[in-house]
C-alpha atoms as a printed R data frame, in Angstrom:
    type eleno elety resid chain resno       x      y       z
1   ATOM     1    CA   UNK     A     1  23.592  5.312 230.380
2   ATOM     2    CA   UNK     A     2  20.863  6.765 228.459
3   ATOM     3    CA   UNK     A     3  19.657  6.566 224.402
4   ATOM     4    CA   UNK     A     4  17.433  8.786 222.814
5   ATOM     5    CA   UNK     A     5  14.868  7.415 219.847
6   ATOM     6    CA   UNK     A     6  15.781  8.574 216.741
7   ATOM     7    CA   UNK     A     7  11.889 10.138 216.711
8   ATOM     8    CA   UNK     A     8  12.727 11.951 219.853
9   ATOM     9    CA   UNK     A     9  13.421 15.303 219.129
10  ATOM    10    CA   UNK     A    10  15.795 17.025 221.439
11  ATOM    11    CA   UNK     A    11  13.578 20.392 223.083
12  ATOM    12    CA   UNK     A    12  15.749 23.315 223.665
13  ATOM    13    CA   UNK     A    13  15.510 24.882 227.251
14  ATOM    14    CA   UNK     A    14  17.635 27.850 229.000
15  ATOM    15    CA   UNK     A    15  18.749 26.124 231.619
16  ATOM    16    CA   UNK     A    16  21.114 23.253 232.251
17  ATOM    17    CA   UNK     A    17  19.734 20.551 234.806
18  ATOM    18    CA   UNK     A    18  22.581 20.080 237.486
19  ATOM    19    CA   UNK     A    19  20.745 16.549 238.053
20  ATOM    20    CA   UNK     A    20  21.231 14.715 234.660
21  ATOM    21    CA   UNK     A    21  23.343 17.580 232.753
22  ATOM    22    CA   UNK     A    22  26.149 16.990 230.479
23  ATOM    23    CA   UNK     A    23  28.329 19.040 229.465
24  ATOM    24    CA   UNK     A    24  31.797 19.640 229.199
25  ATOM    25    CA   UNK     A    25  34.334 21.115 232.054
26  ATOM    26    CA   UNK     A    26  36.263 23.641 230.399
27  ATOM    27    CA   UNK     A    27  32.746 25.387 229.861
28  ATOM    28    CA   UNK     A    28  32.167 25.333 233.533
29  ATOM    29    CA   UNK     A    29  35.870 26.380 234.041
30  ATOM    30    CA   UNK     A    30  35.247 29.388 231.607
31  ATOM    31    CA   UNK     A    31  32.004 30.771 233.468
32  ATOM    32    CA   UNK     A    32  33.421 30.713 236.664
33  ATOM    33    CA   UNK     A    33  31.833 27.904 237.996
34  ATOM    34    CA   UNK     A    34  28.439 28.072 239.217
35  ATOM    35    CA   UNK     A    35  27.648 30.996 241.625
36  ATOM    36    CA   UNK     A    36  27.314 29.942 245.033
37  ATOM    37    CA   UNK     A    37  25.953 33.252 245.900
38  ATOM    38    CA   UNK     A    38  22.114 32.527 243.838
39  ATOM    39    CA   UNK     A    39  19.573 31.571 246.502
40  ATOM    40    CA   UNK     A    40  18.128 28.439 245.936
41  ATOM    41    CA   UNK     A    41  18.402 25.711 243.332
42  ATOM    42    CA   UNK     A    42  18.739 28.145 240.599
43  ATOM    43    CA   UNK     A    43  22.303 27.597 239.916
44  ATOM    44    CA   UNK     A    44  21.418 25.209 237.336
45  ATOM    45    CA   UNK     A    45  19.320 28.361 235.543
46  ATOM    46    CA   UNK     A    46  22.497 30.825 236.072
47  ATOM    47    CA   UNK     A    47  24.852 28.764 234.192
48  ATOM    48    CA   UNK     A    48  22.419 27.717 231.397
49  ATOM    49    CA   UNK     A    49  21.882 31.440 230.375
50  ATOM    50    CA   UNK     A    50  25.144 32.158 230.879
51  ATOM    51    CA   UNK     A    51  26.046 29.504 228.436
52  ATOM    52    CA   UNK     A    52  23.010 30.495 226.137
53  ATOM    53    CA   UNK     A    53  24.243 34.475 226.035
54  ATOM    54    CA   UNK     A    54  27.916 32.574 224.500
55  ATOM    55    CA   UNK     A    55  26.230 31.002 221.993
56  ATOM    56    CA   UNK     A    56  25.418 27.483 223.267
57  ATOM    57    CA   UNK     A    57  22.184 25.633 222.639
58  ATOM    58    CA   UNK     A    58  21.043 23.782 226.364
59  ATOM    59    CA   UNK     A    59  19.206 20.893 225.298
60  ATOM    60    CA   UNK     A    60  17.173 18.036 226.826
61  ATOM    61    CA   UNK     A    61  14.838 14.954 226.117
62  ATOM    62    CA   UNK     A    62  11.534 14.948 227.260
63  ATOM    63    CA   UNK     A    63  11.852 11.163 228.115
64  ATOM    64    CA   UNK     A    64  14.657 11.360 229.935
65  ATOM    65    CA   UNK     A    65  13.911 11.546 233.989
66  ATOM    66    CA   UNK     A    66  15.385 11.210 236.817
67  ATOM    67    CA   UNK     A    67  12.637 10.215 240.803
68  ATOM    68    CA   UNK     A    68  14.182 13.175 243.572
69  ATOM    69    CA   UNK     A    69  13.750 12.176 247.078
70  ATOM    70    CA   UNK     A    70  13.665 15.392 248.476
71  ATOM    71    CA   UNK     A    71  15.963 16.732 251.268
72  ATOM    72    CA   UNK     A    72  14.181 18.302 254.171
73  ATOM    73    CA   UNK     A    73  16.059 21.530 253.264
74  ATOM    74    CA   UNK     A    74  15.155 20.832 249.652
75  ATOM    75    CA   UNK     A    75  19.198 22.079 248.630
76  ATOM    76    CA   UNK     A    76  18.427 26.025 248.749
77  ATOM    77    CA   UNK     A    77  21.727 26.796 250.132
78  ATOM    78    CA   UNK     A    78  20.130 28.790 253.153
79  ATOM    79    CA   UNK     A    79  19.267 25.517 255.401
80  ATOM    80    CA   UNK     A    80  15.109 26.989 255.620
81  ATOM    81    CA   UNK     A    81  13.271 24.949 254.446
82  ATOM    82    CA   UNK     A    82  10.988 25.825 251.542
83  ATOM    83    CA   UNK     A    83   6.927 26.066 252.435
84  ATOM    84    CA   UNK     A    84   6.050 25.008 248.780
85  ATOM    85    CA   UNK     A    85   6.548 24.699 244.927
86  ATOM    86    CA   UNK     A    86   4.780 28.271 245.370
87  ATOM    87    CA   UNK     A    87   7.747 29.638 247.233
88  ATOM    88    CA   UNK     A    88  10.239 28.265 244.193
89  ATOM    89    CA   UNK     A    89   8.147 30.226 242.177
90  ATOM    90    CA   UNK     A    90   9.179 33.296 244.046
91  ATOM    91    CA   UNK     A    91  12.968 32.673 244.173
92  ATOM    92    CA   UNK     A    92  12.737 31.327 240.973
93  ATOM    93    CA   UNK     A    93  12.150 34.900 239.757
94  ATOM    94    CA   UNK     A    94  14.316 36.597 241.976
95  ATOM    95    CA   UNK     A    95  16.741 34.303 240.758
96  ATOM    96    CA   UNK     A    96  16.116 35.090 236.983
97  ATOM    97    CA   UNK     A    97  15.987 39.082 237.522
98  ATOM    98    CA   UNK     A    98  19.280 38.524 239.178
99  ATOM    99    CA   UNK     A    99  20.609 37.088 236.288
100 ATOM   100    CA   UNK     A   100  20.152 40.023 234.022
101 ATOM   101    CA   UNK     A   101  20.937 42.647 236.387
102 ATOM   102    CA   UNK     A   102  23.893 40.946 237.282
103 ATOM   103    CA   UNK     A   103  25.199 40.183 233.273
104 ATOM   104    CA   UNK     A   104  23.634 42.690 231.517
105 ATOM   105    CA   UNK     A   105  22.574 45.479 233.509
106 ATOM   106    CA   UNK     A   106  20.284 47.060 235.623
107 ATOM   107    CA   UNK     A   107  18.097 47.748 232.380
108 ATOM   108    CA   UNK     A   108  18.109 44.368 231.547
109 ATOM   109    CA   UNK     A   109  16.948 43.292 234.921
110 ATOM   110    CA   UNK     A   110  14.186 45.893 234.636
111 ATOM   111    CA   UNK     A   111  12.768 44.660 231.627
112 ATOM   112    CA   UNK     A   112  12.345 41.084 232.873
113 ATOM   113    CA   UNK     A   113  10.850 42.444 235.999
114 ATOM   114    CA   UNK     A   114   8.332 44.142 234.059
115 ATOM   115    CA   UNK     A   115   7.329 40.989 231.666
116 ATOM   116    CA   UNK     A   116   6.708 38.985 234.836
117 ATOM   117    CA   UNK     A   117   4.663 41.850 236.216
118 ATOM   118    CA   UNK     A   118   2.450 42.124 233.229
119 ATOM   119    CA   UNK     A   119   1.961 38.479 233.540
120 ATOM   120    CA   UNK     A   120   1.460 38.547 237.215
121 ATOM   121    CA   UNK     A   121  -1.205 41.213 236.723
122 ATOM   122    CA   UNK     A   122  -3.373 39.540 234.111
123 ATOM   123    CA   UNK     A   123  -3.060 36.733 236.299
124 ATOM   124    CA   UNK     A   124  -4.591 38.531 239.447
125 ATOM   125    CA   UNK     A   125  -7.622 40.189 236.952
126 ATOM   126    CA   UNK     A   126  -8.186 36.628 236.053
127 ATOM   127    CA   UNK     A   127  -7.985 35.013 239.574
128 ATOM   128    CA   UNK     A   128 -10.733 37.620 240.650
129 ATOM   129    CA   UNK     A   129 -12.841 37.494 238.056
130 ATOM   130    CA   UNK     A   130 -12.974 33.728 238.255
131 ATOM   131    CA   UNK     A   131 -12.816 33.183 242.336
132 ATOM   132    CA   UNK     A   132 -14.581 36.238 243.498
133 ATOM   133    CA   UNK     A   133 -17.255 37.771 240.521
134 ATOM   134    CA   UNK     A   134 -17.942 34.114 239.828
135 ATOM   135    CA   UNK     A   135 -16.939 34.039 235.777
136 ATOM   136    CA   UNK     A   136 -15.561 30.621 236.441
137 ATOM   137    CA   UNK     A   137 -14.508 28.460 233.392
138 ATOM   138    CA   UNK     A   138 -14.787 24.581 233.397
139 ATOM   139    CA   UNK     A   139 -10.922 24.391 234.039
140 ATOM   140    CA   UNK     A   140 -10.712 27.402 236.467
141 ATOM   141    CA   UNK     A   141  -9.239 26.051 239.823
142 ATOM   142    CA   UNK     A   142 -11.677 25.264 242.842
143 ATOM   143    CA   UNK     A   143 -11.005 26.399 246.339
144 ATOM   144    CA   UNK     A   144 -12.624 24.827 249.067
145 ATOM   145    CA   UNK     A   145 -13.391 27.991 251.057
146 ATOM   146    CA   UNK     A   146 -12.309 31.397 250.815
147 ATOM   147    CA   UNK     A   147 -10.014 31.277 253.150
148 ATOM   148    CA   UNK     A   148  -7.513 29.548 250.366
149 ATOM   149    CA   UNK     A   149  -9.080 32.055 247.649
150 ATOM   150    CA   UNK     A   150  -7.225 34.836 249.876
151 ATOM   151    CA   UNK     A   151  -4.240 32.957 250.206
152 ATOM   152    CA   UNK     A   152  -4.012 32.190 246.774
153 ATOM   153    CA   UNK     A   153  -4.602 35.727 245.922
154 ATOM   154    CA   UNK     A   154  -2.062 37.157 248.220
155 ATOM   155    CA   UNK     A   155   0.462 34.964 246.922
156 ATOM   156    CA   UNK     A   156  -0.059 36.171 243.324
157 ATOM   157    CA   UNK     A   157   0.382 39.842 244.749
158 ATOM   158    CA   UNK     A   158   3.510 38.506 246.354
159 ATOM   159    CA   UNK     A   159   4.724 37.529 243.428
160 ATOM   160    CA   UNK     A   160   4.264 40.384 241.634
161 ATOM   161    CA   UNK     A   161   6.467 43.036 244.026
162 ATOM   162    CA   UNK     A   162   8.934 40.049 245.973
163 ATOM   163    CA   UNK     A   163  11.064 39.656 243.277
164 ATOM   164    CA   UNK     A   164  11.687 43.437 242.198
165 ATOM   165    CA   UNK     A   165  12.123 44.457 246.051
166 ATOM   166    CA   UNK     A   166  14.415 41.563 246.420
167 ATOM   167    CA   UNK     A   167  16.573 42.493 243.812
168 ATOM   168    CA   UNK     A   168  16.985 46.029 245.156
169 ATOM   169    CA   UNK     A   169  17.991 45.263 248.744
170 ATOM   170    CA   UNK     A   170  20.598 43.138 247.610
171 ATOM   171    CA   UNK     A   171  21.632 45.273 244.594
172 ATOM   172    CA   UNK     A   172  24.657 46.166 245.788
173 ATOM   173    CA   UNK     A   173  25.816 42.765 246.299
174 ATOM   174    CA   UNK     A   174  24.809 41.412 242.888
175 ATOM   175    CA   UNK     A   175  27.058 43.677 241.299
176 ATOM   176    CA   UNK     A   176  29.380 43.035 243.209
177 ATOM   177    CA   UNK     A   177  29.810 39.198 242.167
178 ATOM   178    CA   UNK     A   178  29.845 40.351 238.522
179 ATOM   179    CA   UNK     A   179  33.407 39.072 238.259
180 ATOM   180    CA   UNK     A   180  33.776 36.559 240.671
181 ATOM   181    CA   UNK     A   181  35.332 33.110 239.686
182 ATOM   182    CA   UNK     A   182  34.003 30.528 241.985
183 ATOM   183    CA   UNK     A   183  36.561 27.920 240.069
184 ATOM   184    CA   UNK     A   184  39.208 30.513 240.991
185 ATOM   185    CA   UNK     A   185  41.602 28.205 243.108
186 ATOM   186    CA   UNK     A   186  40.859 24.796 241.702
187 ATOM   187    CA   UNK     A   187  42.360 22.865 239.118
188 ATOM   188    CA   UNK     A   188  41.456 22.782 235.327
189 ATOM   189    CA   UNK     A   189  40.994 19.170 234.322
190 ATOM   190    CA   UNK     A   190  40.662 20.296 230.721
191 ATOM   191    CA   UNK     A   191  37.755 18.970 228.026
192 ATOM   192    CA   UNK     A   192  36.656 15.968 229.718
193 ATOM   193    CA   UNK     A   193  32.916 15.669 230.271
């Protein structure tokens, strides 16, 4: 059991958290569930835009936490292990551009590719500028040699193609799970929460 202050203000977010989350079944039961077919632990992120797209508001407080003891598979549905929050970045996006591709189009999908790509490039100018001209700023990150400057760097390229190739090899099967109820044979329990 939880209380918020009355001076807490409720922050709105896209996602629902599958950890703490509230929310009522018939919504679940109306989206189909969550899709077991999203890589990951972005199931959560799925259903919250889904929700979002409807009309609902997904809403948390900032106070409210929750200490995760971390599987060694870390839940991503594939039993590999995860090397790093860097990696969630990765599948977090793939994730995300599956989203739209899968609910709104291939268009849509596109377009979210290419905001994270702008991003992603600015980000590389700046990582080089600051790591390898030397135009470092008091808060730039320091490397201790440069063989983590490269790795760093290479990740950020990474992350800039990995999610738009991923999306096209398994195009084919995203569209395929446009309809699919993953609720399909289990029972409604109705509006209970």
């Amino acid at each position: 059991i939880f209380s918020l202050q009355d001076n807490e203000a409720l922050q709105e977010c896209d996602f629902v958290a599958g950890c703490n989350m509230f929310i009522k079944n018939k919504l679940v039961y109306e989206n189909g569930g969550f899709d077991e077919l999203v890589k990951g632990d972005s199931t959560e992120v799925e259903m919250g835009l889904k929700l979002r797209d409807k009309g609902y508001v997904n809403l948390f407080g900032p106070s409210v936490a929750l200490k995760h003891t971390l599987s060694p598979l870390e839940r991503n549905n594939l039993g590999v292990k995860l090397k790093s929050v860097r990696e969630r970045w990765v599948l977090g996006r793939r994730n995300r551009i599956r989203y739209f591709i899968k609910n709104r189009g291939i268009k849509s999908g596109a377009a979210v590719f290419s905001v994270y790509f702008s991003e992603d490039v600015i980000a590389i100018l700046a990582f080089v500028k600051q790591q390898f001209l030397g135009f470092k700023r008091p808060d730039s990150q320091n490397f201790p040699n440069s063989g983590e400057k490269f790795r760093h760097f290479f990740f950020l390229v990474r992350r800039m193609f990995d999610p738009f190739l991923w999306n096209m090899v398994h195009l084919r099967k995203t569209l395929e799970c446009r309809h699919i109820n993953f609720l399909e044979n289990k029972d409604n329990p109705g509006d209970e929460y």
